[in-house]
Amino acid sequence: MDDQAHGGRRLTTRQAAELLGVKPATVYAYVSRGQLTSRRDAVGRGSTFDAAEVEALARRSRREAAAPAGGELSVRTSLTLIEPDRYWFRGVDAVELASRYCYEEVAEWLWTGSLPRGARFTAPGGQLAAARHAVAALPEHAGPIDRLRVATAAAAVADPLRFDLSAEAVLGSARCLIPTLVGALPVAGRATGAAAGQPDGERTGTADGGLLAERLWPRLTARDPEAAALDALDLALALLIDHDLAASTLAVRVAASARAHPYAAVSAGLGVLEGPLHGAAGRLAHRTLAEVLDRGAAAPVVVDHLRAGRRVPGLGHRLYEGEDPRATALFARLEGVPAARPALAAARELVATTAARQDGLHANVDLALAVLTVSCGMPAEAGETVFAVARTAGWMAHALEEYEERPLRMRPSGQYRGPRPPQPMP
């Protein structure tokens, strides 16, 4: 469409979307972000856009989407910003946000940019039953990530709308999947089997109840919950919701870029999380801290790790110059948990012993999470469970963002190092 009376060529919403390679809804998202300006057409039937402005945005998007040769992959995101001493969720201090609001409310903030007080998540009965049935079929030795992966796949099959990638549908899936994952996990101290995922007093059809942390607690430990300990668990969940493009989050975005449905995207994240260089960190920190408590001192434990050529778990983070702000916040909250005091003292001794020879190593969130899991009678793998459940909200937020981008934009070119063709037929 041409609109010379207003000083230049104008495009309809559909024309602008085709030029940008996005959905029409994404064009309006660009408007809301201030990247495009719109104007109602002369007869008021829709919006029009300046063609030069749209073309400039298309060129800029193509440049940003193409990673430079030999450079690191860069992905546009409006979710999390990490600085040398702190991190932010949508421009708000993440530690302060997690300290004031529960996990569900922080998740809503990350997903939508709004903060509804009293937000709670409910698992649909059909999804929850399918997930529990699938998890109950696993062998006794199945780990938490095994169970969560199976529960995610079962929940996906039970959701006939999983291929609807509209923001509203994806948000609905997110609000249902997280409580389904929690409800599908077996209760701590109970033998696995058909009824293992059903705690006493909980209705069969849904995972309704209070905070997600309250529903997760009996899946982590057989101990009765104390208010202060539950509060610390809720804080840990909120702090761990997102942390920019960790390896598992990048896998989620690649899956979403290929337009995999949100359950499949979460499955991709869980697959990467199970790698020993990502999800196992909490388990290692738990065992190290438990050993310090058992031996009564940190020095011999540190010596054993260094003699074996291993890093001391729970220390150091490549993105922070000092102590991980998530660890700082969780340590402070755990001060109010009487049962955590011995583990807190052991963690501080571990940091001080290592810092005496390796300056610059500070506590990270894995060590703080280990204080929580050790002091509350949770197994070593509990940290993985907390991390995976918490991060599912962040993965869903990244999937939502990626569905608004050009499909298959994360397609790097391989640097071929093999023999130059033509080669003789083998």
Coordinates of C-alpha atoms in Angstrom, one line a residue:
M1 CA 0.0 0.0 0.0
D2 CA 1.2 3.5 -0.8
D3 CA 0.4 6.5 1.3
Q4 CA 2.2 9.5 -0.3
A5 CA 0.0 12.0 1.5
H6 CA 1.8 11.2 4.7
G7 CA 5.3 11.4 3.3
G8 CA 6.3 7.9 2.3
R9 CA 5.4 4.4 1.4
R10 CA 3.3 2.6 4.0
L11 CA 2.9 -1.1 4.6
T12 CA 0.1 -3.1 6.0
T13 CA 0.6 -5.3 9.0
R14 CA 0.8 -8.4 6.8
Q15 CA 3.3 -6.8 4.5
A16 CA 5.5 -5.7 7.4
A17 CA 5.3 -9.2 8.9
E18 CA 6.4 -10.8 5.6
L19 CA 9.3 -8.4 5.2
L20 CA 10.4 -9.1 8.8
G21 CA 9.9 -12.8 8.5
V22 CA 7.7 -12.9 11.6
K23 CA 4.0 -13.4 12.6
P24 CA 1.7 -10.4 12.4
A25 CA 1.4 -10.5 16.2
T26 CA 5.2 -10.0 16.5
V27 CA 4.9 -6.8 14.5
Y28 CA 2.8 -5.4 17.2
A29 CA 5.3 -6.6 19.8
Y30 CA 7.9 -4.6 18.0
V31 CA 5.6 -1.6 18.3
S32 CA 5.2 -2.1 22.1
R33 CA 9.0 -2.3 22.5
G34 CA 9.4 0.9 20.6
Q35 CA 11.2 -0.7 17.7
L36 CA 8.4 0.3 15.2
T37 CA 5.8 3.0 15.0
S38 CA 2.3 2.4 13.7
R39 CA -0.5 4.5 12.4
R40 CA -4.1 3.7 11.7
D41 CA -4.9 3.7 8.0
A42 CA -7.2 6.2 6.4
V43 CA -10.3 4.1 6.8
G44 CA -9.5 2.9 10.3
R45 CA -9.4 -0.8 9.3
G46 CA -5.8 -1.6 10.6
S47 CA -2.4 -0.2 11.2
T48 CA 0.2 0.9 8.7
F49 CA 4.0 1.1 9.0
D50 CA 6.6 3.2 7.4
A51 CA 8.3 1.0 4.8
A52 CA 11.8 2.5 5.4
E53 CA 11.5 1.9 9.1
V54 CA 10.4 -1.7 8.6
E55 CA 13.2 -2.3 6.1
A56 CA 15.8 -0.9 8.5
L57 CA 14.6 -3.2 11.3
A58 CA 14.7 -6.2 9.0
R59 CA 18.3 -5.4 8.1
R60 CA 19.3 -4.9 11.7
S61 CA 17.6 -8.2 12.7
R62 CA 19.5 -10.1 10.0
R63 CA 22.8 -8.6 11.1
E64 CA 22.1 -9.5 14.8
A65 CA 20.9 -13.0 14.0
A66 CA 24.1 -13.8 12.1
A67 CA 26.9 -14.7 14.5
P68 CA 30.3 -13.4 13.4
A69 CA 32.8 -16.0 12.2
G70 CA 34.8 -17.3 15.2
G71 CA 32.6 -15.3 17.6
E72 CA 30.3 -16.4 20.4
L73 CA 26.7 -16.9 19.8
S74 CA 24.6 -13.9 20.9
V75 CA 20.9 -14.2 21.5
R76 CA 18.6 -11.2 22.1
T77 CA 16.6 -11.5 25.3
S78 CA 14.7 -9.1 27.6
L79 CA 14.6 -11.5 30.5
T80 CA 17.8 -11.6 32.6
L81 CA 20.8 -9.3 32.8
I82 CA 23.9 -10.4 34.7
E83 CA 26.5 -7.9 36.0
P84 CA 29.7 -8.6 37.9
D85 CA 28.0 -8.4 41.3
R86 CA 24.2 -8.9 40.7
Y87 CA 21.6 -10.0 38.3
W88 CA 18.2 -8.6 37.1
F89 CA 14.9 -10.0 36.0
R90 CA 13.3 -7.6 33.4
G91 CA 15.4 -4.7 34.8
V92 CA 14.4 -5.4 38.5
D93 CA 17.0 -6.6 41.0
A94 CA 16.4 -10.4 41.0
V95 CA 17.5 -11.0 44.6
E96 CA 15.2 -8.3 45.9
L97 CA 12.4 -9.6 43.8
A98 CA 12.9 -13.2 45.0
S99 CA 13.2 -12.0 48.6
R100 CA 9.9 -10.2 48.5
Y101 CA 7.7 -12.4 46.3
C102 CA 7.1 -16.2 46.1
Y103 CA 8.3 -18.4 43.3
E104 CA 5.0 -18.4 41.4
E105 CA 4.8 -14.5 41.4
V106 CA 8.4 -14.2 40.2
A107 CA 7.7 -16.7 37.4
E108 CA 4.7 -14.6 36.3
W109 CA 6.9 -11.5 36.3
L110 CA 9.4 -13.2 34.1
W111 CA 6.7 -14.5 31.7
T112 CA 4.5 -11.5 31.4
G113 CA 6.2 -8.4 33.0
S114 CA 3.3 -8.2 35.5
L115 CA 3.2 -9.4 39.1
P116 CA -0.1 -10.8 40.2
R117 CA -0.2 -11.2 44.0
G118 CA -1.2 -14.6 45.2
A119 CA -0.5 -16.4 42.0
R120 CA -0.8 -20.2 42.3
F121 CA -0.3 -23.0 39.8
T122 CA -2.7 -26.0 39.4
A123 CA -2.0 -29.2 37.6
P124 CA -4.9 -30.5 35.5
G125 CA -6.1 -33.9 36.7
G126 CA -5.5 -35.7 33.4
Q127 CA -2.0 -34.5 33.0
L128 CA -1.1 -35.2 36.6
A129 CA -2.5 -38.7 36.4
A130 CA -0.6 -39.5 33.2
A131 CA 2.7 -38.1 34.7
R132 CA 2.3 -40.0 37.9
H133 CA 1.5 -43.3 36.1
A134 CA 4.6 -42.8 33.8
V135 CA 6.9 -42.0 36.7
A136 CA 5.7 -44.9 38.8
A137 CA 6.8 -47.3 36.0
L138 CA 10.4 -46.2 36.4
P139 CA 12.8 -48.4 38.3
E140 CA 13.7 -47.7 41.9
H141 CA 17.2 -46.2 41.0
A142 CA 15.8 -43.6 38.6
G143 CA 17.1 -40.2 39.4
P144 CA 15.2 -36.9 39.7
I145 CA 16.0 -35.7 36.2
D146 CA 14.9 -39.1 34.8
R147 CA 11.5 -38.7 36.6
L148 CA 11.1 -35.1 35.5
R149 CA 11.9 -36.0 31.8
V150 CA 9.3 -38.8 31.8
A151 CA 6.8 -36.6 33.6
T152 CA 7.3 -33.9 31.0
A153 CA 6.7 -36.3 28.1
A154 CA 3.6 -37.8 29.7
A155 CA 2.2 -34.3 30.4
A156 CA 2.8 -33.3 26.8
V157 CA 0.9 -36.3 25.5
A158 CA -2.0 -35.5 27.8
D159 CA -2.2 -31.9 26.4
P160 CA -4.0 -31.8 23.0
L161 CA -3.1 -28.0 22.7
R162 CA 0.6 -28.5 23.0
F163 CA 1.3 -27.5 19.4
D164 CA -0.5 -24.1 19.9
L165 CA 2.5 -21.8 20.2
S166 CA 0.5 -18.6 20.9
A167 CA 1.7 -16.8 24.0
E168 CA -1.6 -17.5 25.8
A169 CA -1.4 -21.2 25.1
V170 CA 2.3 -21.4 26.1
L171 CA 1.6 -19.6 29.3
G172 CA -1.2 -22.0 30.1
S173 CA 1.2 -24.9 29.5
A174 CA 3.8 -23.4 31.8
R175 CA 1.3 -22.9 34.6
C176 CA 0.2 -26.5 34.3
L177 CA 3.5 -28.2 33.7
I178 CA 5.4 -27.0 36.8
P179 CA 2.9 -28.3 39.4
T180 CA 2.5 -31.4 37.3
L181 CA 6.3 -32.1 37.6
V182 CA 6.1 -31.6 41.4
G183 CA 3.0 -33.7 41.8
A184 CA 4.5 -36.6 39.8
L185 CA 7.6 -36.9 42.0
P186 CA 7.5 -39.7 44.6
V187 CA 7.1 -38.7 48.3
A188 CA 10.3 -38.9 50.2
G189 CA 10.6 -42.0 52.4
R190 CA 7.9 -43.9 50.5
A191 CA 8.6 -46.9 48.3
T192 CA 8.1 -46.1 44.6
G193 CA 5.1 -47.6 42.8
A194 CA 1.6 -46.8 41.8
A195 CA 0.8 -44.8 44.9
A196 CA 4.3 -43.3 45.6
G197 CA 3.5 -40.0 44.0
Q198 CA 0.4 -39.4 46.1
P199 CA 1.0 -37.9 49.5
D200 CA -1.5 -38.5 52.3
G201 CA -4.2 -35.9 52.3
E202 CA -3.7 -34.7 48.7
R203 CA -6.6 -35.1 46.3
T204 CA -6.0 -37.5 43.5
G205 CA -7.1 -35.3 40.6
T206 CA -5.1 -32.2 41.0
A207 CA -2.0 -30.8 42.7
D208 CA -3.9 -27.9 44.3
G209 CA -2.7 -26.5 47.6
G210 CA -0.5 -23.7 48.9
L211 CA 2.8 -22.5 47.5
L212 CA 4.7 -24.7 45.1
A213 CA 7.5 -24.9 47.8
E214 CA 5.0 -26.5 50.2
R215 CA 4.1 -29.2 47.6
L216 CA 7.7 -29.8 46.7
W217 CA 8.9 -30.2 50.3
P218 CA 7.6 -33.7 51.0
R219 CA 9.2 -34.8 47.7
L220 CA 12.6 -33.8 49.0
T221 CA 12.6 -34.9 52.7
A222 CA 10.6 -37.0 55.1
R223 CA 11.0 -34.3 57.8
D224 CA 8.1 -32.2 58.8
P225 CA 8.5 -28.7 57.3
E226 CA 9.3 -25.7 59.5
A227 CA 8.1 -22.3 58.3
A228 CA 11.7 -20.8 58.1
A229 CA 12.9 -23.8 56.1
L230 CA 10.0 -23.7 53.7
D231 CA 10.7 -20.0 53.3
A232 CA 14.3 -20.8 52.4
L233 CA 13.1 -23.4 49.8
D234 CA 10.8 -20.9 48.2
L235 CA 13.5 -18.3 48.0
A236 CA 15.9 -20.9 46.4
L237 CA 13.2 -21.6 43.8
A238 CA 12.7 -18.0 43.0
L239 CA 16.5 -17.2 42.8
L240 CA 17.1 -20.1 40.4
I241 CA 14.3 -19.3 38.0
D242 CA 16.6 -18.0 35.3
H243 CA 20.3 -17.1 34.8
D244 CA 20.6 -15.9 31.2
L245 CA 21.9 -18.4 28.6
A246 CA 23.1 -21.3 30.6
A247 CA 23.7 -24.4 28.5
S248 CA 20.3 -25.9 29.3
T249 CA 18.6 -22.6 28.4
L250 CA 20.4 -22.4 25.1
A251 CA 19.1 -25.9 24.3
V252 CA 15.6 -24.8 25.1
R253 CA 15.9 -21.8 22.7
V254 CA 17.3 -23.9 19.9
A255 CA 14.3 -26.3 20.3
A256 CA 11.9 -23.4 20.4
S257 CA 13.6 -21.8 17.3
A258 CA 12.7 -25.0 15.5
R259 CA 9.2 -24.5 16.7
A260 CA 9.2 -27.6 19.0
H261 CA 6.2 -27.3 21.4
P262 CA 7.0 -26.0 24.9
Y263 CA 7.1 -29.5 26.6
A264 CA 9.7 -30.6 24.0
A265 CA 11.7 -27.4 24.7
V266 CA 11.7 -28.2 28.4
S267 CA 12.7 -31.7 27.7
A268 CA 15.7 -30.4 25.8
G269 CA 16.7 -28.3 28.8
L270 CA 16.3 -31.3 31.1
G271 CA 18.5 -33.4 28.8
V272 CA 21.4 -30.9 29.0
L273 CA 20.8 -30.4 32.7
E274 CA 21.6 -34.1 33.3
G275 CA 25.2 -33.5 32.0
P276 CA 27.9 -33.7 34.7
L277 CA 29.1 -30.2 34.0
H278 CA 25.8 -28.6 34.6
G279 CA 23.2 -30.3 36.7
A280 CA 25.5 -32.4 38.9
A281 CA 27.1 -29.4 40.6
G282 CA 24.6 -29.3 43.4
R283 CA 25.0 -33.0 44.2
L284 CA 28.7 -32.6 44.4
A285 CA 28.5 -29.6 46.7
H286 CA 26.0 -31.5 48.9
R287 CA 28.4 -34.5 49.3
T288 CA 31.4 -32.2 50.0
L289 CA 29.6 -30.3 52.6
A290 CA 28.3 -33.5 54.3
E291 CA 31.9 -34.7 54.3
V292 CA 33.1 -31.6 56.0
L293 CA 30.5 -32.0 58.7
D294 CA 31.3 -35.7 59.1
R295 CA 35.0 -35.2 59.4
G296 CA 34.7 -32.1 61.6
A297 CA 36.9 -29.8 59.5
A298 CA 37.2 -28.5 56.0
A299 CA 40.9 -28.7 55.5
P300 CA 41.2 -32.5 54.9
V301 CA 38.3 -32.4 52.5
V302 CA 39.9 -29.6 50.5
V303 CA 43.2 -31.5 50.5
D304 CA 41.6 -34.6 49.1
H305 CA 39.9 -32.7 46.3
L306 CA 43.1 -30.8 45.3
R307 CA 45.3 -33.9 45.6
A308 CA 42.9 -35.7 43.1
G309 CA 43.1 -32.7 40.8
R310 CA 39.5 -31.7 41.3
R311 CA 38.0 -28.3 41.9
V312 CA 36.3 -27.9 45.3
P313 CA 32.5 -28.0 44.5
G314 CA 30.4 -25.0 45.4
L315 CA 33.1 -22.4 44.9
G316 CA 33.6 -19.9 42.1
H317 CA 31.4 -18.6 39.3
R318 CA 32.7 -17.3 35.9
L319 CA 30.1 -14.5 35.8
Y320 CA 30.6 -13.0 39.2
E321 CA 33.7 -11.3 40.6
G322 CA 32.7 -11.9 44.2
E323 CA 30.2 -14.2 46.0
D324 CA 27.3 -15.3 43.9
P325 CA 24.4 -13.0 44.8
R326 CA 22.1 -16.0 44.9
A327 CA 24.3 -17.6 47.5
T328 CA 24.5 -14.4 49.6
A329 CA 20.7 -14.2 49.7
L330 CA 20.1 -17.8 50.5
F331 CA 22.8 -17.9 53.2
A332 CA 21.1 -14.9 54.8
R333 CA 17.7 -16.6 54.7
L334 CA 19.2 -19.8 56.2
E335 CA 20.5 -17.9 59.2
G336 CA 16.9 -18.1 60.4
V337 CA 16.8 -21.9 60.2
P338 CA 18.2 -23.3 63.5
A339 CA 18.9 -26.7 61.9
A340 CA 21.1 -25.0 59.2
R341 CA 23.6 -23.5 61.6
P342 CA 26.1 -26.3 61.6
A343 CA 26.0 -26.6 57.8
L344 CA 26.4 -22.8 57.4
A345 CA 29.5 -22.9 59.6
A346 CA 30.9 -25.7 57.6
A347 CA 30.2 -23.9 54.3
R348 CA 32.0 -20.8 55.6
E349 CA 35.0 -22.8 56.8
L350 CA 35.1 -24.5 53.4
V351 CA 35.2 -21.1 51.7
A352 CA 37.8 -19.7 54.1
T353 CA 40.1 -22.7 53.8
T354 CA 40.1 -22.6 50.0
A355 CA 40.4 -18.8 49.8
A356 CA 43.7 -19.0 51.8
R357 CA 45.4 -20.6 48.8
Q358 CA 43.1 -19.8 45.9
D359 CA 42.2 -16.1 46.1
G360 CA 39.1 -15.1 44.3
L361 CA 37.1 -18.2 44.9
H362 CA 33.8 -17.4 46.5
A363 CA 30.7 -19.4 47.4
N364 CA 28.2 -20.0 44.6
V365 CA 24.6 -20.9 44.7
D366 CA 25.4 -24.7 44.7
L367 CA 27.1 -24.4 48.1
A368 CA 24.2 -22.4 49.5
L369 CA 21.7 -24.9 48.1
A370 CA 23.8 -27.7 49.7
V371 CA 23.4 -26.0 53.1
L372 CA 19.6 -26.2 52.6
T373 CA 19.6 -29.8 51.5
V374 CA 22.1 -31.1 54.1
S375 CA 20.5 -29.3 57.0
C376 CA 16.9 -30.4 56.1
G377 CA 17.7 -34.1 55.7
M378 CA 17.4 -34.1 51.9
P379 CA 19.4 -36.5 49.7
A380 CA 22.3 -35.4 47.6
E381 CA 20.1 -35.2 44.4
A382 CA 17.6 -32.9 46.0
G383 CA 19.5 -29.9 44.7
E384 CA 19.1 -31.1 41.2
T385 CA 15.3 -31.4 41.7
V386 CA 15.0 -27.9 43.1
F387 CA 17.1 -26.5 40.3
A388 CA 15.2 -28.3 37.5
V389 CA 11.7 -27.4 38.9
A390 CA 12.8 -23.8 39.4
R391 CA 14.4 -23.4 36.0
T392 CA 11.4 -24.8 34.2
A393 CA 9.8 -21.4 34.6
G394 CA 12.8 -19.7 33.0
W395 CA 12.9 -22.2 30.2
M396 CA 9.3 -21.4 29.4
A397 CA 10.1 -17.7 29.5
H398 CA 12.9 -18.2 26.9
A399 CA 10.6 -20.4 24.8
L400 CA 8.0 -17.6 24.8
E401 CA 10.6 -15.2 23.6
E402 CA 12.0 -17.5 20.9
Y403 CA 8.6 -18.2 19.4
E404 CA 8.4 -14.5 18.6
E405 CA 11.7 -14.6 16.7
R406 CA 12.4 -15.7 13.1
P407 CA 12.2 -19.5 12.9
L408 CA 15.4 -21.5 12.8
R409 CA 17.5 -18.4 13.3
M410 CA 20.0 -20.4 15.5
R411 CA 21.5 -22.3 12.6
P412 CA 25.3 -21.8 12.9
S413 CA 27.5 -22.9 10.0
G414 CA 30.0 -25.7 10.6
Q415 CA 33.7 -25.1 10.1
Y416 CA 34.5 -28.1 8.0
R417 CA 37.9 -29.6 8.9
G418 CA 37.8 -32.8 6.9
P419 CA 39.7 -33.7 3.7
R420 CA 39.0 -31.5 0.7
P421 CA 36.8 -33.0 -2.0
P422 CA 36.8 -34.8 -4.3
Q423 CA 38.1 -37.9 -2.6
P424 CA 38.2 -41.4 -4.1
M425 CA 35.2 -43.5 -3.4
P426 CA 35.9 -45.9 -0.5

